[in-house]
PDB file of N, CA and C in Angstrom:
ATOM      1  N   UNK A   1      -5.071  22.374   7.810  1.00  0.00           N
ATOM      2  CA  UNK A   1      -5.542  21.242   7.025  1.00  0.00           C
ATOM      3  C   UNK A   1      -6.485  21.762   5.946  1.00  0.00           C
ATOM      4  N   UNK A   2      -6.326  21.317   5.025  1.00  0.00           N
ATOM      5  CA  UNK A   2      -7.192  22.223   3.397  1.00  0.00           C
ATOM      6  C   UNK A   2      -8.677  21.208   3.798  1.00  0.00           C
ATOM      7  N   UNK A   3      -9.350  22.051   2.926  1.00  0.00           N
ATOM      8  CA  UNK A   3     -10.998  21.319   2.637  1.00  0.00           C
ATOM      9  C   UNK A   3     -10.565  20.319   2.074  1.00  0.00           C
ATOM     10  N   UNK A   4     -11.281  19.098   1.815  1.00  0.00           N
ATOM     11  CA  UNK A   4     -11.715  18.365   1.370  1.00  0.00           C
ATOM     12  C   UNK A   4     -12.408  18.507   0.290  1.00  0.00           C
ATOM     13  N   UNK A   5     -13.270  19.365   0.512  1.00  0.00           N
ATOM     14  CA  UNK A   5     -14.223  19.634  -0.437  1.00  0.00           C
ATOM     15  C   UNK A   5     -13.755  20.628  -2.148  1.00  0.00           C
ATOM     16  N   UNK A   6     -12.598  20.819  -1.485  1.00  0.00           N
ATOM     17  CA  UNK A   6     -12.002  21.820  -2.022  1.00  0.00           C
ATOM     18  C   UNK A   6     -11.055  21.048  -3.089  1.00  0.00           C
ATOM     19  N   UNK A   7     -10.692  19.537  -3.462  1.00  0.00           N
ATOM     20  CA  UNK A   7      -9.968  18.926  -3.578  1.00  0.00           C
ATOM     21  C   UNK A   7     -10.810  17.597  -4.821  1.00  0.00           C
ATOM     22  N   UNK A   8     -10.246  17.925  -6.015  1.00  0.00           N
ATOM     23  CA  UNK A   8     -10.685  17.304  -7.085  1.00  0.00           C
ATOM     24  C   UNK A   8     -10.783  15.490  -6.760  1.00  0.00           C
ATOM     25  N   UNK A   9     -12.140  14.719  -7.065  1.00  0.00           N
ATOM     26  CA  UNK A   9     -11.677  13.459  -7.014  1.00  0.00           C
ATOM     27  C   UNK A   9     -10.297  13.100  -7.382  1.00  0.00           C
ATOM     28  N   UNK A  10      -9.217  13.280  -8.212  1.00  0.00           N
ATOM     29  CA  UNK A  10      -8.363  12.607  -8.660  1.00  0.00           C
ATOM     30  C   UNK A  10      -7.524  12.866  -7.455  1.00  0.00           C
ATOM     31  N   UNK A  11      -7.189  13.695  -6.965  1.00  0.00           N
ATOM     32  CA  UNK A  11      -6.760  14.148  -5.944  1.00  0.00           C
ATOM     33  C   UNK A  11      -7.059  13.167  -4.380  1.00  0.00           C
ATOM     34  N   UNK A  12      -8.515  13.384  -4.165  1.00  0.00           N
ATOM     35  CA  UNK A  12      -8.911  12.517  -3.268  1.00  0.00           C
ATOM     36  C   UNK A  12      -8.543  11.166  -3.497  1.00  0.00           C
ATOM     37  N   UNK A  13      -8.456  10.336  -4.427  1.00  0.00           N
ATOM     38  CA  UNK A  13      -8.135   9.401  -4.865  1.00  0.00           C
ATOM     39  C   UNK A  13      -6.921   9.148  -4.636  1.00  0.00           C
ATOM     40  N   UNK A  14      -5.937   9.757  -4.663  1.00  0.00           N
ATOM     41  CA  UNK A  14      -4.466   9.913  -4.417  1.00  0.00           C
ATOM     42  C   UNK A  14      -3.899   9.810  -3.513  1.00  0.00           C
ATOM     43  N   UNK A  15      -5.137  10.233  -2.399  1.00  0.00           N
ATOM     44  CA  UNK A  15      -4.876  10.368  -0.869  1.00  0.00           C
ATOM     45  C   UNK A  15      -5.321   9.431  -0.468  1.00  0.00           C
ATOM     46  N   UNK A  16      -5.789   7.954  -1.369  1.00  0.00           N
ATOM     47  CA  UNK A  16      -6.520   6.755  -0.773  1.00  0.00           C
ATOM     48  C   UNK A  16      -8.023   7.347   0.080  1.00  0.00           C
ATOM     49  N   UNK A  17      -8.996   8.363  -0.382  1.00  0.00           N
ATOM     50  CA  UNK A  17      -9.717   8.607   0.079  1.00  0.00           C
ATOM     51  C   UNK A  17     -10.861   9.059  -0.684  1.00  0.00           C
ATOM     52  N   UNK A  18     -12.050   8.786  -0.346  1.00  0.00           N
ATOM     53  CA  UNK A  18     -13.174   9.132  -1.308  1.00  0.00           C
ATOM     54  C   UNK A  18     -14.384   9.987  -0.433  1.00  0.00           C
ATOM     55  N   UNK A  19     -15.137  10.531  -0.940  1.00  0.00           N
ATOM     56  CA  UNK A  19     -16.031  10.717  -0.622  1.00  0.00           C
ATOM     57  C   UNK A  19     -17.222  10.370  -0.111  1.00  0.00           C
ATOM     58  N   UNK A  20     -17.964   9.321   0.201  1.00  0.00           N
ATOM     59  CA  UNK A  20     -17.915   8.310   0.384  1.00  0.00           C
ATOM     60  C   UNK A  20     -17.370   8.262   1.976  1.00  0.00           C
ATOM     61  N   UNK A  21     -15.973   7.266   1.771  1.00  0.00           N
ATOM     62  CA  UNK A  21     -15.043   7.339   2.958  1.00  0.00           C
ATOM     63  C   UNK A  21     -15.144   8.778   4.239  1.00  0.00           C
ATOM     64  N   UNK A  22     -15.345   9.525   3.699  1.00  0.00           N
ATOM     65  CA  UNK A  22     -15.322  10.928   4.474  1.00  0.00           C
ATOM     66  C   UNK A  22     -16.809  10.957   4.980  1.00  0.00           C
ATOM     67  N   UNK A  23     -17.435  10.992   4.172  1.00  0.00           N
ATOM     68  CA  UNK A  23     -18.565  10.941   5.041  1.00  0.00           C
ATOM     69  C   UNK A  23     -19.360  10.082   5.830  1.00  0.00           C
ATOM     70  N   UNK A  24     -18.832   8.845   5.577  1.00  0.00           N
ATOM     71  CA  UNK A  24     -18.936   7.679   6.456  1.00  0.00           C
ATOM     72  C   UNK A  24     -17.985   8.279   7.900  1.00  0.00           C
ATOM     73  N   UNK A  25     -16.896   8.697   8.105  1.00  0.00           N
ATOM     74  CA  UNK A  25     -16.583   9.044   9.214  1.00  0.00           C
ATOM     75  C   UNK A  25     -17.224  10.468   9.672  1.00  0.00           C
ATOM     76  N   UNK A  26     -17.484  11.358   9.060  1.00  0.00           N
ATOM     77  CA  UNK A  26     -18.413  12.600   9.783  1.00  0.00           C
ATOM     78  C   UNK A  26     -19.554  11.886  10.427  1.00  0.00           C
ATOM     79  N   UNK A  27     -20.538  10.674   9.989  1.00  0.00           N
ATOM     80  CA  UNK A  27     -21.536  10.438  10.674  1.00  0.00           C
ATOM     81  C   UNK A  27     -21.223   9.598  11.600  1.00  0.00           C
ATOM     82  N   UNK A  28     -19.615   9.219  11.846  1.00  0.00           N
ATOM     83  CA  UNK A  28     -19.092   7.839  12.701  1.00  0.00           C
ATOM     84  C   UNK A  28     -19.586   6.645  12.141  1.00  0.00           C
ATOM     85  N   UNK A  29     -19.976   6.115  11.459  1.00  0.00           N
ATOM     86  CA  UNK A  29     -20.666   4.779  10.563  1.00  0.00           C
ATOM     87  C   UNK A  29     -19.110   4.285  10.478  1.00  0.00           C
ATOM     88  N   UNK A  30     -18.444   3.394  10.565  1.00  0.00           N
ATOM     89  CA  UNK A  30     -17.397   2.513   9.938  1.00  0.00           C
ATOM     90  C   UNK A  30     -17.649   2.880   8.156  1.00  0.00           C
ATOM     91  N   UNK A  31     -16.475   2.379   7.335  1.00  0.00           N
ATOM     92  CA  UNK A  31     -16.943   2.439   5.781  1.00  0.00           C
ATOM     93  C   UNK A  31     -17.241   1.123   5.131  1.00  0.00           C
ATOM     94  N   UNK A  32     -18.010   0.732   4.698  1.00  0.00           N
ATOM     95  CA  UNK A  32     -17.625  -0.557   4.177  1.00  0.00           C
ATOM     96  C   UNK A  32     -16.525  -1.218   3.691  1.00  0.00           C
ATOM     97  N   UNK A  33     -17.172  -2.428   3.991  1.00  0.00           N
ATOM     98  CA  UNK A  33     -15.675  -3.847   3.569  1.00  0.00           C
ATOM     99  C   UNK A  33     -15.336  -3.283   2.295  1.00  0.00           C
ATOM    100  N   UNK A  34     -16.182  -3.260   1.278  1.00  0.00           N
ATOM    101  CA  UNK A  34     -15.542  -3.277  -0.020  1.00  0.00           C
ATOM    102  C   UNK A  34     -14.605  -1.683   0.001  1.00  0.00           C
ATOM    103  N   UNK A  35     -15.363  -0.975   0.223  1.00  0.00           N
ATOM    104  CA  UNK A  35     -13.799   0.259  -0.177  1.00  0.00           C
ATOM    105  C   UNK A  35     -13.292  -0.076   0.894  1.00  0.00           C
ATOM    106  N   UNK A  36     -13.039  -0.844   1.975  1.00  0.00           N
ATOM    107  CA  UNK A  36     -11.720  -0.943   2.413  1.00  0.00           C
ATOM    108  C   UNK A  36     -10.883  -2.090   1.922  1.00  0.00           C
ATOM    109  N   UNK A  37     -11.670  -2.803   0.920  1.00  0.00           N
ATOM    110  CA  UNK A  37     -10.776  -3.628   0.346  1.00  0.00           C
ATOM    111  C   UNK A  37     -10.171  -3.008  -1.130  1.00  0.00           C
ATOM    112  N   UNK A  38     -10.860  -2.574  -1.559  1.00  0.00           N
ATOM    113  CA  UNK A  38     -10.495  -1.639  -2.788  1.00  0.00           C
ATOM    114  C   UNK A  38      -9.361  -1.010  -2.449  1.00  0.00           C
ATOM    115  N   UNK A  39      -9.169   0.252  -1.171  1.00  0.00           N
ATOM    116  CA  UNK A  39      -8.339   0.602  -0.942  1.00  0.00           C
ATOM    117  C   UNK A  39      -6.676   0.109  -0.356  1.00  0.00           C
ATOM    118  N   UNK A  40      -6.873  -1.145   0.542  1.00  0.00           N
ATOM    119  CA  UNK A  40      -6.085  -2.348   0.584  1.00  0.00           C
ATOM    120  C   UNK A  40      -5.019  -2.613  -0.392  1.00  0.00           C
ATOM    121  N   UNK A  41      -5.968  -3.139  -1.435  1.00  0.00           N
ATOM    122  CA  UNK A  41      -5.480  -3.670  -3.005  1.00  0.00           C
ATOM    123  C   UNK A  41      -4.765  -2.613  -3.590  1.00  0.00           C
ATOM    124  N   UNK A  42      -5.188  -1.098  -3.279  1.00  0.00           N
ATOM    125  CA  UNK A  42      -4.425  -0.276  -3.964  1.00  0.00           C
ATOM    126  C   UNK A  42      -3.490  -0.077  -3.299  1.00  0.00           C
ATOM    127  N   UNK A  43      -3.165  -0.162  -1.678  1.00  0.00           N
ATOM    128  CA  UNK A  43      -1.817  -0.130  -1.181  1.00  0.00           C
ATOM    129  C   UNK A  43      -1.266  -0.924  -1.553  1.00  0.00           C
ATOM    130  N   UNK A  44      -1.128  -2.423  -1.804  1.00  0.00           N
ATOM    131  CA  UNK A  44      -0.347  -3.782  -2.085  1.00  0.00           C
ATOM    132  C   UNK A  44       0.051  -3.473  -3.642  1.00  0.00           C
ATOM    133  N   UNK A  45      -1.083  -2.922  -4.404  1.00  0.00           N
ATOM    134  CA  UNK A  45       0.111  -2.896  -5.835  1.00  0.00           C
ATOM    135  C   UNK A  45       0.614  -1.552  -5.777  1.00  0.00           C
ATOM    136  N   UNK A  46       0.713  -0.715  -4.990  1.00  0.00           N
ATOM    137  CA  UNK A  46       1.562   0.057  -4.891  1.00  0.00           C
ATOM    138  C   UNK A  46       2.530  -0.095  -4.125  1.00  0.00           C
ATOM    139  N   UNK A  47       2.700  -0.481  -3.362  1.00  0.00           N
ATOM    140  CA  UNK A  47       3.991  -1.224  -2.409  1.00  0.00           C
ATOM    141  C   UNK A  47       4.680  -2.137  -3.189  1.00  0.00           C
ATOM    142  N   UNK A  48       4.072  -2.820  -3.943  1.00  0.00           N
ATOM    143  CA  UNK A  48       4.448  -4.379  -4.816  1.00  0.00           C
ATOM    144  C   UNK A  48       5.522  -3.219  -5.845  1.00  0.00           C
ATOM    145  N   UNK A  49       5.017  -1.851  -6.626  1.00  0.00           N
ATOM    146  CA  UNK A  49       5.276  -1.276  -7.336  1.00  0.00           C
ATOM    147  C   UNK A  49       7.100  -0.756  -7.085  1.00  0.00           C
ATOM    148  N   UNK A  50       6.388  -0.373  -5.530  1.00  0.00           N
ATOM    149  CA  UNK A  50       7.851   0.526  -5.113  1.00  0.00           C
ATOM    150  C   UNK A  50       9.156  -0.273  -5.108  1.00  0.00           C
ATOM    151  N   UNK A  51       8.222  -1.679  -4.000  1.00  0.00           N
ATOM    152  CA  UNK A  51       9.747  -2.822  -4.708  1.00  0.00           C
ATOM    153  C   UNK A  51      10.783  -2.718  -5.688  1.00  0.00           C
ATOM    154  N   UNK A  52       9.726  -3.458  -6.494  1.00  0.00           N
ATOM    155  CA  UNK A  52      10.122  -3.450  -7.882  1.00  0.00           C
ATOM    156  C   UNK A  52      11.159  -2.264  -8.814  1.00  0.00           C
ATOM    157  N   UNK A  53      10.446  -1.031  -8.316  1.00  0.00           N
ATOM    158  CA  UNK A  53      11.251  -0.041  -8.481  1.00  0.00           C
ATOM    159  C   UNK A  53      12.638  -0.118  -8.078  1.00  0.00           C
ATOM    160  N   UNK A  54      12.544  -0.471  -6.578  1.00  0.00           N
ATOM    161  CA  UNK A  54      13.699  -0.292  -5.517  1.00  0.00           C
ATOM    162  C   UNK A  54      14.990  -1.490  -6.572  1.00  0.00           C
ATOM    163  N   UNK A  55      14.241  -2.941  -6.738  1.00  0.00           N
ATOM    164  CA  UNK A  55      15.167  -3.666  -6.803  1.00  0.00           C
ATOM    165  C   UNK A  55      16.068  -3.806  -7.848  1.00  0.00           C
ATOM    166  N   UNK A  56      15.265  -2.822  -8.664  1.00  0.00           N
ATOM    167  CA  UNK A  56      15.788  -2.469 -10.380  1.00  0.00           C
ATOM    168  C   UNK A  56      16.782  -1.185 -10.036  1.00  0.00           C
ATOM    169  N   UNK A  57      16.771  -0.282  -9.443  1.00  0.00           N
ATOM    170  CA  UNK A  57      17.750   0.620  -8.796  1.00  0.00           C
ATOM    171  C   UNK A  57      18.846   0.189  -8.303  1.00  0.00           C
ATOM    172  N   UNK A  58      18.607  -0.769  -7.678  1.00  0.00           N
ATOM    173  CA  UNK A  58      20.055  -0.667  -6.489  1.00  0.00           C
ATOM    174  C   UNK A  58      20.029  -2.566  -6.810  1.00  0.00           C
ATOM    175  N   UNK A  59      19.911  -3.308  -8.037  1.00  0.00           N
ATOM    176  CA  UNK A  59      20.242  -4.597  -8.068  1.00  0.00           C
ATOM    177  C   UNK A  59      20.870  -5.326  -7.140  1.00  0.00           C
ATOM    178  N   UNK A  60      22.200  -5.092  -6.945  1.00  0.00           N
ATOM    179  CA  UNK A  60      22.967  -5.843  -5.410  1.00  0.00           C
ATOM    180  C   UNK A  60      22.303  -6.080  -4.255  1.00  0.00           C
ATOM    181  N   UNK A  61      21.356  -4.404  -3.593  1.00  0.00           N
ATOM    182  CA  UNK A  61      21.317  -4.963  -2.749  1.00  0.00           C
ATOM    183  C   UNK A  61      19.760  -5.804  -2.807  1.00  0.00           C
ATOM    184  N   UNK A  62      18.994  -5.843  -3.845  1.00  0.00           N
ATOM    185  CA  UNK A  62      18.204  -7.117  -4.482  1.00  0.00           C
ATOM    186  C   UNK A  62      18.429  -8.270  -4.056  1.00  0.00           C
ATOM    187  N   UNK A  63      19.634  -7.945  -4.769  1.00  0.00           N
ATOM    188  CA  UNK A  63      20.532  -9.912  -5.200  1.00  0.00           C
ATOM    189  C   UNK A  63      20.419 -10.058  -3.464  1.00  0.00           C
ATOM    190  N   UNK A  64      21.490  -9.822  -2.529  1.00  0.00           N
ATOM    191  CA  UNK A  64      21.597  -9.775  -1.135  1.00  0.00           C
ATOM    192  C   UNK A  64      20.238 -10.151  -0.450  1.00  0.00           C
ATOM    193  N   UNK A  65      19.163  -9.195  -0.548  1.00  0.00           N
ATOM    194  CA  UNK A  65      18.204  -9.675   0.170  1.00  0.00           C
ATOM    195  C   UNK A  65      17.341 -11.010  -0.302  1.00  0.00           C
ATOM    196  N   UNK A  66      17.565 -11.513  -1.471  1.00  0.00           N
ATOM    197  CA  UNK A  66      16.962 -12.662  -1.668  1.00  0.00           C
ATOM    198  C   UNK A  66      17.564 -13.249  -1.586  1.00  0.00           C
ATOM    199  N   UNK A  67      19.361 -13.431  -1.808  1.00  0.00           N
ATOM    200  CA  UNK A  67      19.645 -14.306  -0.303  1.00  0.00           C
ATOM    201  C   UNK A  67      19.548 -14.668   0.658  1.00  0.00           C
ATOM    202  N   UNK A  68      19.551 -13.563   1.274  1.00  0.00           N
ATOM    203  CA  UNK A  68      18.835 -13.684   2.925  1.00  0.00           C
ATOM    204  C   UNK A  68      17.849 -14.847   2.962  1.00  0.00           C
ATOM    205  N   UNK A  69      16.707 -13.937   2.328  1.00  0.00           N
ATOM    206  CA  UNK A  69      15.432 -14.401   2.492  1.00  0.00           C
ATOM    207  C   UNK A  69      15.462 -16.273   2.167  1.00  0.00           C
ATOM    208  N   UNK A  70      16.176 -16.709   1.414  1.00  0.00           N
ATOM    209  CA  UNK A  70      16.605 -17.774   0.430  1.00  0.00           C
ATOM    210  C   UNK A  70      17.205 -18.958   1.889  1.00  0.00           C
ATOM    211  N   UNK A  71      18.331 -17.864   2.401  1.00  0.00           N
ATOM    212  CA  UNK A  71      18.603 -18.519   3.812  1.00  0.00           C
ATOM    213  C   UNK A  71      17.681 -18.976   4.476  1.00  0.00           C
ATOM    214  N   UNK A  72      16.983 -18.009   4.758  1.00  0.00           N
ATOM    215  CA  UNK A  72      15.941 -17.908   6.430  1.00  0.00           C
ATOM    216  C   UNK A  72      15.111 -18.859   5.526  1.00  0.00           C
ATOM    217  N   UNK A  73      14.338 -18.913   4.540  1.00  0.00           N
ATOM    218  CA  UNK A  73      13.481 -20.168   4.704  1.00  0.00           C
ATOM    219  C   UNK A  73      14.007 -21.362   4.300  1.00  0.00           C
ATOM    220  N   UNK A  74      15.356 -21.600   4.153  1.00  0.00           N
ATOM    221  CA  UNK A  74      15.986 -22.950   3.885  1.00  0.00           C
ATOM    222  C   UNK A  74      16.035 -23.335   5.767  1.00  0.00           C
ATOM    223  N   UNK A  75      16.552 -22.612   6.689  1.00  0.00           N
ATOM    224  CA  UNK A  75      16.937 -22.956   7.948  1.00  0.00           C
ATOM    225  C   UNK A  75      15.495 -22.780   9.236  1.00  0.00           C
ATOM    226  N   UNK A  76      14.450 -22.205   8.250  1.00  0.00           N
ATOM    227  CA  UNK A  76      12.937 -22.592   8.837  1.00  0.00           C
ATOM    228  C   UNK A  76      12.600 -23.936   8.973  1.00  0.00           C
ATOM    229  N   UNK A  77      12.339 -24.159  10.185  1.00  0.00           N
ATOM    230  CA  UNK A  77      11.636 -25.208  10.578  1.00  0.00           C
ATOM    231  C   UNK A  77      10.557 -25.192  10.910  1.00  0.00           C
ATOM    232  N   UNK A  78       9.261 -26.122   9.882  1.00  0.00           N
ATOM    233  CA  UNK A  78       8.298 -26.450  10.093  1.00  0.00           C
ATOM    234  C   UNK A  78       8.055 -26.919  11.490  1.00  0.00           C
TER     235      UNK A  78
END
């Protein structure tokens, strides 16, 4: 496993991890709400991202799953 220390913010950043974050777990302290919401937000628009990617690639099977999906909440019952 490489240093940490050894590893440019942009880098750390990349890895969803800060400095900060790291040393909040060397002393065992939890990290705070806010960078774990910061970090959160950066998984969701990156996930939101990959979608998007995905559905522009492979259109059909797009189209298909929002059918589905189109199904299942027409035949959801409140």
């Amino acid at each position: 496993m490489p240093d940490r220390e050894k590893e440019s913010p942009e880098q750390l950043e990349r890895l969803g991890r800060t400095e900060g974050a790291e040393r909040a777990e060397r002393i065992g302290q939890p990290e705070p709400d806010a960078e774990r919401r910061r970090r959160r937000a950066q998984f969701l628009r990156d996930l939101t991202e990959a979608r998007e990617l995905r559905d522009r690639v492979q259109p059909r099977r797009a189209k298909v799953a929002r059918l589905r999906h189109a199904m299942r909440m027409r035949t959801f019952r409140w």
